[in-house]
PDB file of C-alpha atoms in Angstrom:
ATOM      1  CA  UNK A   1     -20.949 -19.213  20.673  1.00 40.00           C
ATOM      2  CA  UNK A   2     -21.484 -15.639  19.502  1.00 43.00           C
ATOM      3  CA  UNK A   3     -18.373 -13.977  18.084  1.00 41.00           C
ATOM      4  CA  UNK A   4     -17.557 -10.337  18.781  1.00 52.00           C
ATOM      5  CA  UNK A   5     -16.514  -7.996  15.971  1.00 51.00           C
ATOM      6  CA  UNK A   6     -12.853  -8.149  16.983  1.00 51.00           C
ATOM      7  CA  UNK A   7     -12.868 -11.937  16.911  1.00 50.00           C
ATOM      8  CA  UNK A   8     -14.520 -11.972  13.502  1.00 49.00           C
ATOM      9  CA  UNK A   9     -11.893  -9.533  12.196  1.00 52.00           C
ATOM     10  CA  UNK A  10      -9.061 -11.663  13.569  1.00 52.00           C
ATOM     11  CA  UNK A  11     -10.405 -14.916  12.118  1.00 53.00           C
ATOM     12  CA  UNK A  12     -11.061 -13.200   8.793  1.00 57.00           C
ATOM     13  CA  UNK A  13      -7.489 -11.907   8.643  1.00 55.00           C
ATOM     14  CA  UNK A  14      -6.089 -15.344   9.379  1.00 54.00           C
ATOM     15  CA  UNK A  15      -8.241 -16.889   6.649  1.00 55.00           C
ATOM     16  CA  UNK A  16      -7.203 -14.173   4.186  1.00 56.00           C
ATOM     17  CA  UNK A  17      -3.561 -14.709   5.075  1.00 54.00           C
ATOM     18  CA  UNK A  18      -3.804 -18.399   4.233  1.00 53.00           C
ATOM     19  CA  UNK A  19      -5.693 -17.726   0.992  1.00 52.00           C
ATOM     20  CA  UNK A  20      -3.251 -15.037  -0.151  1.00 54.00           C
ATOM     21  CA  UNK A  21      -0.360 -17.489   0.018  1.00 51.00           C
ATOM     22  CA  UNK A  22      -1.898 -19.397  -2.878  1.00 49.00           C
ATOM     23  CA  UNK A  23      -2.631 -16.396  -5.081  1.00 52.00           C
ATOM     24  CA  UNK A  24      -0.245 -15.106  -7.800  1.00 54.00           C
ATOM     25  CA  UNK A  25       1.931 -12.184  -6.848  1.00 56.00           C
ATOM     26  CA  UNK A  26       4.649 -12.091  -4.165  1.00 54.00           C
ATOM     27  CA  UNK A  27       6.957 -15.039  -3.683  1.00 56.00           C
ATOM     28  CA  UNK A  28       5.257 -17.051  -0.888  1.00 48.00           C
ATOM     29  CA  UNK A  29       8.672 -18.057   0.448  1.00 49.00           C
ATOM     30  CA  UNK A  30       9.321 -14.394   1.308  1.00 58.00           C
ATOM     31  CA  UNK A  31       6.003 -13.783   3.045  1.00 57.00           C
ATOM     32  CA  UNK A  32       6.369 -14.059   6.812  1.00 60.00           C
ATOM     33  CA  UNK A  33       2.909 -14.446   8.304  1.00 60.00           C
ATOM     34  CA  UNK A  34       3.058 -14.217  12.082  1.00 63.00           C
ATOM     35  CA  UNK A  35      -0.627 -14.928  12.579  1.00 60.00           C
ATOM     36  CA  UNK A  36      -0.561 -14.328  16.315  1.00 67.00           C
ATOM     37  CA  UNK A  37       1.047 -10.905  15.868  1.00 67.00           C
ATOM     38  CA  UNK A  38      -1.323  -9.974  13.058  1.00 66.00           C
ATOM     39  CA  UNK A  39      -4.310 -11.025  15.145  1.00 66.00           C
ATOM     40  CA  UNK A  40      -3.028  -8.846  17.989  1.00 65.00           C
ATOM     41  CA  UNK A  41      -2.581  -5.859  15.654  1.00 65.00           C
ATOM     42  CA  UNK A  42      -6.132  -6.222  14.355  1.00 65.00           C
ATOM     43  CA  UNK A  43      -7.609  -6.771  17.806  1.00 66.00           C
ATOM     44  CA  UNK A  44      -5.944  -3.561  19.043  1.00 64.00           C
ATOM     45  CA  UNK A  45      -7.040  -1.698  15.884  1.00 71.00           C
ATOM     46  CA  UNK A  46      -3.426  -0.896  15.086  1.00 65.00           C
ATOM     47  CA  UNK A  47      -3.936  -1.834  11.437  1.00 77.00           C
ATOM     48  CA  UNK A  48      -6.091   1.228  10.708  1.00 86.00           C
ATOM     49  CA  UNK A  49      -5.654   4.945  10.147  1.00 93.00           C
ATOM     50  CA  UNK A  50      -8.760   7.022  10.855  1.00 93.00           C
ATOM     51  CA  UNK A  51      -9.955   9.428   8.123  1.00 94.00           C
ATOM     52  CA  UNK A  52      -9.594  12.393  10.485  1.00 93.00           C
ATOM     53  CA  UNK A  53      -6.005  11.443  11.249  1.00 95.00           C
ATOM     54  CA  UNK A  54      -5.145  11.141   7.560  1.00 96.00           C
ATOM     55  CA  UNK A  55      -6.746  14.534   6.848  1.00 95.00           C
ATOM     56  CA  UNK A  56      -4.450  16.128   9.427  1.00 94.00           C
ATOM     57  CA  UNK A  57      -1.402  14.473   7.855  1.00 95.00           C
ATOM     58  CA  UNK A  58      -2.352  15.949   4.488  1.00 95.00           C
ATOM     59  CA  UNK A  59      -3.043  19.436   5.853  1.00 93.00           C
ATOM     60  CA  UNK A  60       0.231  19.413   7.794  1.00 94.00           C
ATOM     61  CA  UNK A  61       2.141  18.367   4.679  1.00 94.00           C
ATOM     62  CA  UNK A  62       3.531  15.188   6.228  1.00 95.00           C
ATOM     63  CA  UNK A  63       5.713  13.211   3.809  1.00 94.00           C
ATOM     64  CA  UNK A  64       6.363  10.104   5.886  1.00 96.00           C
ATOM     65  CA  UNK A  65       3.608   8.051   4.270  1.00 97.00           C
ATOM     66  CA  UNK A  66       2.500   6.821   0.833  1.00 97.00           C
ATOM     67  CA  UNK A  67      -1.228   6.765   0.105  1.00 97.00           C
ATOM     68  CA  UNK A  68      -2.401   4.045  -2.296  1.00 97.00           C
ATOM     69  CA  UNK A  69      -5.860   3.912  -3.862  1.00 97.00           C
ATOM     70  CA  UNK A  70      -6.482   0.279  -4.863  1.00 95.00           C
ATOM     71  CA  UNK A  71      -9.815   0.882  -6.610  1.00 94.00           C
ATOM     72  CA  UNK A  72     -10.205   0.753 -10.381  1.00 94.00           C
ATOM     73  CA  UNK A  73      -8.924   3.606 -12.554  1.00 95.00           C
ATOM     74  CA  UNK A  74     -12.495   4.637 -13.375  1.00 95.00           C
ATOM     75  CA  UNK A  75     -13.372   4.939  -9.686  1.00 95.00           C
ATOM     76  CA  UNK A  76     -10.131   6.817  -9.007  1.00 96.00           C
ATOM     77  CA  UNK A  77     -10.786   9.272 -11.845  1.00 96.00           C
ATOM     78  CA  UNK A  78     -14.266  10.037 -10.496  1.00 94.00           C
ATOM     79  CA  UNK A  79     -12.836  11.055  -7.133  1.00 93.00           C
ATOM     80  CA  UNK A  80      -9.934  10.253  -4.839  1.00 95.00           C
ATOM     81  CA  UNK A  81      -8.093  11.514  -1.795  1.00 95.00           C
ATOM     82  CA  UNK A  82      -5.518  14.228  -2.356  1.00 93.00           C
ATOM     83  CA  UNK A  83      -2.055  12.780  -2.961  1.00 95.00           C
ATOM     84  CA  UNK A  84      -3.248   9.196  -3.498  1.00 97.00           C
ATOM     85  CA  UNK A  85      -1.544   7.041  -6.127  1.00 97.00           C
ATOM     86  CA  UNK A  86      -3.806   4.695  -8.060  1.00 97.00           C
ATOM     87  CA  UNK A  87      -2.583   1.091  -8.101  1.00 96.00           C
ATOM     88  CA  UNK A  88      -5.598  -1.211  -8.649  1.00 94.00           C
ATOM     89  CA  UNK A  89      -5.706  -4.291  -6.432  1.00 89.00           C
ATOM     90  CA  UNK A  90      -5.051  -6.618  -9.375  1.00 86.00           C
ATOM     91  CA  UNK A  91      -1.723  -4.831  -9.966  1.00 91.00           C
ATOM     92  CA  UNK A  92      -0.718  -4.022  -6.412  1.00 88.00           C
ATOM     93  CA  UNK A  93       0.479  -7.500  -5.470  1.00 80.00           C
ATOM     94  CA  UNK A  94       2.750  -8.000  -8.472  1.00 84.00           C
ATOM     95  CA  UNK A  95       6.369  -8.414  -7.448  1.00 82.00           C
ATOM     96  CA  UNK A  96       7.691  -5.530  -9.563  1.00 87.00           C
ATOM     97  CA  UNK A  97       5.040  -3.151  -8.199  1.00 90.00           C
ATOM     98  CA  UNK A  98       5.843  -4.057  -4.600  1.00 88.00           C
ATOM     99  CA  UNK A  99       9.555  -3.679  -5.286  1.00 87.00           C
ATOM    100  CA  UNK A 100       9.607  -0.599  -7.501  1.00 91.00           C
ATOM    101  CA  UNK A 101       6.470   1.435  -6.789  1.00 94.00           C
ATOM    102  CA  UNK A 102       5.912   1.044  -3.055  1.00 94.00           C
ATOM    103  CA  UNK A 103       8.154   3.094  -0.783  1.00 94.00           C
ATOM    104  CA  UNK A 104       9.527   0.669   1.763  1.00 93.00           C
ATOM    105  CA  UNK A 105      10.922   3.530   3.873  1.00 94.00           C
ATOM    106  CA  UNK A 106       7.503   5.087   4.522  1.00 95.00           C
ATOM    107  CA  UNK A 107       4.177   4.095   6.038  1.00 95.00           C
ATOM    108  CA  UNK A 108       1.928   2.600   3.365  1.00 96.00           C
ATOM    109  CA  UNK A 109      -1.747   3.541   3.704  1.00 96.00           C
ATOM    110  CA  UNK A 110      -4.115   1.685   1.379  1.00 95.00           C
ATOM    111  CA  UNK A 111      -7.809   2.182   0.767  1.00 95.00           C
ATOM    112  CA  UNK A 112     -10.643   0.830  -1.368  1.00 93.00           C
ATOM    113  CA  UNK A 113     -14.365   1.522  -0.975  1.00 89.00           C
ATOM    114  CA  UNK A 114     -14.429  -0.083   2.433  1.00 74.00           C
ATOM    115  CA  UNK A 115     -14.468  -3.612   1.003  1.00 68.00           C
ATOM    116  CA  UNK A 116     -12.290  -6.548   2.041  1.00 69.00           C
ATOM    117  CA  UNK A 117      -9.823  -5.849  -0.780  1.00 79.00           C
ATOM    118  CA  UNK A 118      -7.800  -3.492   1.400  1.00 85.00           C
ATOM    119  CA  UNK A 119      -7.643  -6.142   4.137  1.00 81.00           C
ATOM    120  CA  UNK A 120      -6.392  -8.729   1.651  1.00 80.00           C
ATOM    121  CA  UNK A 121      -3.666  -6.400   0.442  1.00 84.00           C
ATOM    122  CA  UNK A 122      -2.748  -5.477   4.012  1.00 84.00           C
ATOM    123  CA  UNK A 123      -2.181  -9.126   4.924  1.00 80.00           C
ATOM    124  CA  UNK A 124       0.345  -9.627   2.118  1.00 81.00           C
ATOM    125  CA  UNK A 125       2.134  -6.279   2.458  1.00 87.00           C
ATOM    126  CA  UNK A 126       2.395  -6.702   6.215  1.00 82.00           C
ATOM    127  CA  UNK A 127       3.702 -10.221   5.700  1.00 78.00           C
ATOM    128  CA  UNK A 128       6.372  -8.810   3.387  1.00 83.00           C
ATOM    129  CA  UNK A 129       7.560  -6.536   6.181  1.00 83.00           C
ATOM    130  CA  UNK A 130       6.063  -3.231   5.020  1.00 89.00           C
ATOM    131  CA  UNK A 131       4.762  -0.735   7.551  1.00 91.00           C
ATOM    132  CA  UNK A 132       1.239  -0.962   6.154  1.00 92.00           C
ATOM    133  CA  UNK A 133      -2.134   0.402   7.290  1.00 93.00           C
ATOM    134  CA  UNK A 134      -5.730   0.473   6.051  1.00 92.00           C
ATOM    135  CA  UNK A 135      -7.759   3.669   5.837  1.00 95.00           C
ATOM    136  CA  UNK A 136     -10.701   2.994   8.140  1.00 91.00           C
ATOM    137  CA  UNK A 137     -13.916   2.870   6.117  1.00 92.00           C
ATOM    138  CA  UNK A 138     -12.092   3.314   2.816  1.00 94.00           C
ATOM    139  CA  UNK A 139     -13.045   6.071   0.392  1.00 94.00           C
ATOM    140  CA  UNK A 140     -16.671   5.881   1.515  1.00 93.00           C
ATOM    141  CA  UNK A 141     -15.566   6.456   5.097  1.00 92.00           C
ATOM    142  CA  UNK A 142     -13.430   9.412   3.989  1.00 94.00           C
ATOM    143  CA  UNK A 143     -16.417  11.003   2.254  1.00 92.00           C
ATOM    144  CA  UNK A 144     -18.640  10.552   5.290  1.00 90.00           C
ATOM    145  CA  UNK A 145     -16.176  11.585   8.005  1.00 90.00           C
ATOM    146  CA  UNK A 146     -14.085  14.257   6.275  1.00 92.00           C
ATOM    147  CA  UNK A 147     -15.985  15.693   3.309  1.00 90.00           C
ATOM    148  CA  UNK A 148     -19.489  15.577   4.800  1.00 87.00           C
ATOM    149  CA  UNK A 149     -19.335  15.758   8.605  1.00 82.00           C
ATOM    150  CA  UNK A 150     -22.659  15.165  10.310  1.00 78.00           C
ATOM    151  CA  UNK A 151     -24.337  18.002  12.173  1.00 76.00           C
ATOM    152  CA  UNK A 152     -24.140  17.172  15.900  1.00 73.00           C
ATOM    153  CA  UNK A 153     -27.378  16.223  17.613  1.00 73.00           C
ATOM    154  CA  UNK A 154     -26.268  17.970  20.804  1.00 66.00           C
ATOM    155  CA  UNK A 155     -25.680  21.710  20.983  1.00 73.00           C
ATOM    156  CA  UNK A 156     -23.066  21.882  23.715  1.00 77.00           C
ATOM    157  CA  UNK A 157     -20.130  24.218  23.260  1.00 74.00           C
ATOM    158  CA  UNK A 158     -17.764  21.277  22.804  1.00 75.00           C
ATOM    159  CA  UNK A 159     -19.943  19.706  20.098  1.00 78.00           C
ATOM    160  CA  UNK A 160     -20.285  22.998  18.235  1.00 76.00           C
ATOM    161  CA  UNK A 161     -16.541  23.675  18.403  1.00 81.00           C
ATOM    162  CA  UNK A 162     -15.753  20.180  17.127  1.00 77.00           C
ATOM    163  CA  UNK A 163     -18.199  20.557  14.253  1.00 81.00           C
ATOM    164  CA  UNK A 164     -16.712  23.943  13.330  1.00 80.00           C
ATOM    165  CA  UNK A 165     -13.297  22.293  13.061  1.00 83.00           C
ATOM    166  CA  UNK A 166     -14.732  19.442  10.990  1.00 81.00           C
ATOM    167  CA  UNK A 167     -16.380  21.946   8.629  1.00 85.00           C
ATOM    168  CA  UNK A 168     -13.084  23.780   8.179  1.00 85.00           C
ATOM    169  CA  UNK A 169     -11.372  20.537   7.216  1.00 84.00           C
ATOM    170  CA  UNK A 170     -14.216  19.634   4.846  1.00 85.00           C
ATOM    171  CA  UNK A 171     -13.966  23.001   3.119  1.00 84.00           C
ATOM    172  CA  UNK A 172     -10.207  22.580   2.774  1.00 83.00           C
ATOM    173  CA  UNK A 173     -10.775  19.366   0.830  1.00 84.00           C
ATOM    174  CA  UNK A 174     -13.639  20.775  -1.223  1.00 81.00           C
ATOM    175  CA  UNK A 175     -16.334  18.930   0.696  1.00 72.00           C
ATOM    176  CA  UNK A 176     -20.029  19.463   0.114  1.00 59.00           C
ATOM    177  CA  UNK A 177     -23.180  19.706   2.212  1.00 53.00           C
ATOM    178  CA  UNK A 178     -21.457  22.076   4.612  1.00 47.00           C
ATOM    179  CA  UNK A 179     -24.027  23.584   6.975  1.00 47.00           C
ATOM    180  CA  UNK A 180     -23.824  26.250   9.643  1.00 42.00           C
ATOM    181  CA  UNK A 181     -24.754  25.095  13.135  1.00 41.00           C
ATOM    182  CA  UNK A 182     -26.322  27.601  15.548  1.00 41.00           C
ATOM    183  CA  UNK A 183     -25.506  27.393  19.255  1.00 41.00           C
ATOM    184  CA  UNK A 184     -28.334  26.609  21.685  1.00 44.00           C
ATOM    185  CA  UNK A 185     -28.502  30.202  22.946  1.00 44.00           C
ATOM    186  CA  UNK A 186     -29.299  31.517  19.423  1.00 42.00           C
ATOM    187  CA  UNK A 187     -26.009  33.354  19.230  1.00 43.00           C
ATOM    188  CA  UNK A 188     -24.379  34.000  15.879  1.00 40.00           C
ATOM    189  CA  UNK A 189     -23.601  30.911  13.786  1.00 39.00           C
ATOM    190  CA  UNK A 190     -20.164  29.437  14.173  1.00 42.00           C
ATOM    191  CA  UNK A 191     -18.237  30.087  10.967  1.00 40.00           C
ATOM    192  CA  UNK A 192     -15.719  27.482   9.812  1.00 40.00           C
ATOM    193  CA  UNK A 193     -12.107  28.508  10.212  1.00 43.00           C
ATOM    194  CA  UNK A 194      -9.538  27.799   7.530  1.00 42.00           C
ATOM    195  CA  UNK A 195      -6.512  25.810   8.799  1.00 43.00           C
ATOM    196  CA  UNK A 196      -3.682  28.183   9.666  1.00 45.00           C
ATOM    197  CA  UNK A 197      -0.723  28.395   7.325  1.00 43.00           C
ATOM    198  CA  UNK A 198      -2.286  26.203   4.620  1.00 42.00           C
ATOM    199  CA  UNK A 199      -3.854  27.377   1.392  1.00 45.00           C
ATOM    200  CA  UNK A 200      -7.132  25.815   0.394  1.00 43.00           C
ATOM    201  CA  UNK A 201      -6.778  23.216  -2.315  1.00 44.00           C
ATOM    202  CA  UNK A 202      -9.343  21.469  -4.438  1.00 43.00           C
ATOM    203  CA  UNK A 203      -9.058  17.699  -4.601  1.00 41.00           C
ATOM    204  CA  UNK A 204      -8.328  16.543  -8.116  1.00 43.00           C
ATOM    205  CA  UNK A 205     -10.685  14.075  -9.676  1.00 38.00           C
ATOM    206  CA  UNK A 206     -13.786  15.348  -7.871  1.00 35.00           C
TER     207      UNK A 206
END
């Protein structure tokens, strides 16, 4: 029987949940793993935050979430998302870190390079009752979707307008490879517009 991507994700999460119970870190007696609920969350893609959505939170100055970069310090220092706190995966699941460094009153958004590490951490943090999410695609996905938006293959007005907005966001975060896309009728290029009411900032560590 061929498994669909959603099914694979669900079975992987269940397997990770079982494995994580036997790893050092949180007290297993306090981890409440409702596998059916977790499978439903994953199947409905409610465990993810899209890079574009996170970029809008940052631009708007939202303070109802905590962004955690679980990569190594070296990777974090080479480049990270604005506002992210670096807590490497090997430290994240320690009891004192979960108790003292994670804000239990906010959404917790974690990211790696798009590897399974973020999924492993999500299983435990979700089991501990935290309102936890994974950044879709990790830091690699952020770079591709936010910092370096792809030039649309179509040249419809809607596609051009969307790309202009994506370019503006990329410039806000100091993205590279920003190109100007000409409309099909050879009119003037669409210039990226800076988000209203927000000063441009350069992302530290880049």
